[in-house]
CSV table of C-alpha atoms in Angstrom, one decimal:
chain,number,residue,atom,x,y,z
A,1,MET,CA,13.3,14.7,-17.6
A,2,ILE,CA,15.4,13.2,-14.8
A,3,TYR,CA,14.4,13.6,-11.1
A,4,THR,CA,16.6,12.6,-8.3
A,5,PHE,CA,15.2,11.9,-4.8
A,6,LYS,CA,16.7,10.9,-1.5
A,7,PHE,CA,14.6,8.3,0.4
A,8,GLN,CA,15.7,6.7,3.8
A,9,ASP,CA,19.4,7.7,3.1
A,10,GLN,CA,19.4,6.3,-0.5
A,11,VAL,CA,19.5,8.3,-3.7
A,12,HIS,CA,17.1,7.1,-6.4
A,13,ARG,CA,16.8,8.4,-9.9
A,14,ILE,CA,13.6,8.6,-12.0
A,15,ASP,CA,13.9,9.3,-15.7
A,16,LEU,CA,10.4,10.1,-17.2
A,17,ASP,CA,10.5,10.0,-20.9
A,18,GLU,CA,7.2,11.6,-22.0
A,19,GLY,CA,6.1,11.1,-25.5
A,20,LYS,CA,3.7,8.8,-27.5
A,21,ASN,CA,4.7,5.8,-25.4
A,22,THR,CA,5.6,7.4,-22.0
A,23,GLU,CA,8.2,5.3,-20.0
A,24,VAL,CA,9.8,5.8,-16.7
A,25,GLU,CA,13.0,4.3,-15.6
A,26,ILE,CA,13.4,3.9,-11.8
A,27,ASP,CA,16.8,2.9,-10.7
A,28,GLY,CA,17.8,1.5,-14.0
A,29,ARG,CA,14.5,-0.4,-14.5
A,30,ARG,CA,12.6,0.9,-17.6
A,31,MET,CA,8.6,0.4,-17.4
A,32,PRO,CA,5.7,1.8,-19.6
A,33,VAL,CA,3.7,4.2,-17.5
A,34,GLU,CA,0.4,6.3,-18.0
A,35,PHE,CA,-0.6,8.9,-15.6
A,36,GLN,CA,-3.4,11.4,-15.3
A,37,LYS,CA,-3.7,14.2,-12.7
A,38,ILE,CA,-7.1,14.0,-11.0
A,39,ASP,CA,-6.8,17.1,-9.0
A,40,GLU,CA,-4.1,19.3,-7.7
A,41,ARG,CA,-2.6,16.7,-5.6
A,42,PHE,CA,-3.9,13.3,-6.8
A,43,TYR,CA,-2.7,11.2,-9.6
A,44,SER,CA,-4.0,8.0,-11.3
A,45,ILE,CA,-1.0,6.0,-12.5
A,46,ILE,CA,-0.9,2.7,-14.7
A,47,ILE,CA,2.8,1.5,-14.3
A,48,ASP,CA,3.9,-1.9,-15.7
A,49,GLY,CA,0.3,-2.8,-16.2
A,50,LYS,CA,-0.7,-2.2,-12.5
A,51,SER,CA,-3.2,0.6,-11.7
A,52,ILE,CA,-2.4,2.8,-8.5
A,53,SER,CA,-3.5,6.0,-7.1
A,54,ALA,CA,-1.2,8.4,-5.5
A,55,GLY,CA,-1.5,11.6,-3.4
A,56,ILE,CA,1.4,13.9,-3.8
A,57,LEU,CA,2.3,16.9,-1.8
A,58,LYS,CA,5.3,19.0,-2.4
A,59,LYS,CA,6.7,21.3,0.3
A,60,GLY,CA,9.8,22.9,-0.9
A,61,LYS,CA,12.4,20.2,-1.3
A,62,LYS,CA,10.2,17.7,0.6
A,63,VAL,CA,7.7,15.4,-1.4
A,64,GLU,CA,5.2,13.5,0.6
A,65,VAL,CA,3.6,10.5,-1.4
A,66,PHE,CA,0.5,8.7,0.0
A,67,LEU,CA,0.3,5.3,-1.5
A,68,ASP,CA,-1.9,2.4,-0.7
A,69,GLY,CA,-2.5,3.7,2.9
A,70,ASP,CA,1.1,4.4,3.5
A,71,LEU,CA,2.9,7.8,3.6
A,72,TYR,CA,6.5,8.0,2.1
A,73,GLU,CA,8.7,11.2,2.5
A,74,PHE,CA,11.2,11.9,-0.2
A,75,GLU,CA,13.7,14.8,-0.5
A,76,SER,CA,14.2,16.3,-4.0
A,77,ILE,CA,17.9,16.6,-4.9
A,78,SER,CA,19.2,18.8,-7.8
A,79,GLU,CA,21.8,17.3,-10.0
A,80,ARG,CA,24.4,19.7,-8.6
A,81,GLU,CA,23.6,18.7,-5.1
A,82,ARG,CA,23.7,15.0,-6.1
A,83,GLN,CA,27.1,15.4,-7.7
A,84,SER,CA,28.6,17.4,-4.9
A,85,GLY,CA,27.0,15.2,-2.2
A,86,SER,CA,28.2,11.9,-3.7
A,87,ALA,CA,31.7,13.0,-3.0
A,88,LEU,CA,30.8,13.5,0.6
A,89,ILE,CA,29.0,10.1,1.2
A,90,SER,CA,31.4,7.7,2.6
A,91,GLY,CA,31.7,5.7,5.8
A,92,ILE,CA,29.1,3.1,6.4
A,93,GLN,CA,25.8,3.1,4.4
A,94,ASP,CA,22.8,1.0,5.2
A,95,ILE,CA,20.7,-0.2,2.2
A,96,LYS,CA,17.2,-0.2,3.4
A,97,SER,CA,13.9,-1.5,2.0
A,98,PRO,CA,11.9,1.5,0.9
A,99,MET,CA,8.5,-0.2,1.5
A,100,PRO,CA,7.3,-3.6,2.5
A,101,SER,CA,8.6,-6.0,0.1
A,102,ARG,CA,10.1,-9.5,-0.4
A,103,VAL,CA,13.8,-10.1,-1.2
A,104,VAL,CA,14.2,-11.5,-4.6
A,105,LYS,CA,17.8,-11.7,-5.2
A,106,ILE,CA,21.0,-10.8,-3.3
A,107,LEU,CA,23.5,-9.6,-5.9
A,108,LYS,CA,26.5,-9.1,-3.5
A,109,GLU,CA,27.9,-11.3,-0.9
A,110,GLU,CA,29.8,-10.3,2.3
A,111,ASP,CA,33.3,-8.9,1.8
A,112,GLU,CA,32.5,-8.4,-2.0
A,113,GLU,CA,33.7,-5.1,-3.5
A,114,VAL,CA,30.9,-2.8,-4.9
A,115,LYS,CA,31.0,0.3,-7.0
A,116,GLU,CA,28.7,3.5,-6.5
A,117,GLY,CA,25.5,2.9,-8.6
A,118,GLU,CA,26.1,-0.8,-8.7
A,119,GLY,CA,23.0,-3.2,-8.0
A,120,VAL,CA,23.3,-5.0,-4.6
A,121,ILE,CA,19.9,-6.5,-4.0
A,122,VAL,CA,16.6,-7.0,-5.8
A,123,ILE,CA,13.3,-6.6,-4.0
A,124,GLU,CA,9.8,-7.0,-5.0
A,125,ALA,CA,6.8,-4.8,-4.0
A,126,MET,CA,3.5,-4.4,-5.5
A,127,LYS,CA,4.4,-7.0,-8.1
A,128,MET,CA,7.3,-4.7,-9.4
A,129,GLU,CA,10.9,-5.7,-9.0
A,130,SER,CA,13.5,-3.0,-7.9
A,131,GLU,CA,17.2,-3.2,-7.9
A,132,LEU,CA,18.7,-1.3,-4.9
A,133,LYS,CA,22.1,0.3,-5.8
A,134,SER,CA,25.0,1.2,-3.6
A,135,PRO,CA,25.3,4.9,-2.9
A,136,ILE,CA,29.1,4.5,-2.5
A,137,ASP,CA,32.2,2.6,-3.6
A,138,GLY,CA,33.2,0.2,-0.9
A,139,LYS,CA,32.7,-3.4,0.5
A,140,VAL,CA,29.6,-5.3,1.6
A,141,LYS,CA,30.1,-5.4,5.2
A,142,GLN,CA,27.0,-7.4,6.3
A,143,VAL,CA,24.0,-9.1,4.5
A,144,LYS,CA,21.2,-9.0,7.0
A,145,VAL,CA,18.4,-10.8,5.0
A,146,GLN,CA,17.9,-13.9,3.0
A,147,GLU,CA,16.5,-14.4,-0.4
A,148,GLY,CA,12.6,-14.9,-0.1
A,149,SER,CA,12.5,-13.1,3.1
A,150,ALA,CA,9.5,-10.6,3.6
A,151,VAL,CA,10.7,-7.4,5.1
A,152,GLU,CA,8.9,-4.1,6.4
A,153,GLY,CA,9.7,-0.7,5.1
A,154,GLY,CA,12.9,0.7,6.5
A,155,THR,CA,14.4,-2.6,7.2
A,156,VAL,CA,18.2,-2.8,6.8
A,157,LEU,CA,19.0,-5.3,4.1
A,158,LEU,CA,22.7,-4.9,3.6
A,159,VAL,CA,25.4,-2.7,5.1
A,160,ILE,CA,28.2,-1.2,2.9
A,161,SER,CA,31.4,0.3,4.1
A,162,SER,CA,33.8,2.4,2.4
A,163,GLU,CA,36.6,1.9,4.8
């Protein structure tokens, strides 16, 4: 099952492949995952060999995730909304760090062309690497961090312009 969420102006896809060996794909990265529902809103999760506990509260399209003392707010997006919305996203888009993390690799340089869904930067948080992707076709207008930098959640890492 594919879930699509918006977090800090970025759209992320999560593909949960349940079966004998359950795997999750987050923004193109596949990882083995085990999870167990502890109660109505609390889950115990082992992802990529790391154990985490998460509280999840759904309020309509809003999903609040309480993880390691921090609260993250997501917006659930249907596939139809994602497809119709992607055509409307243009202009200048900030690529932000979704949580405190370290910049592992910058995949695109300033003035380099980028396609929608193409990876632009790799960050690491909680011993997991994530590739952040461009939500639009355009050009990298500004790179605001360096490889190896430690950043807070919400920090603008790259700016992409469709103009």
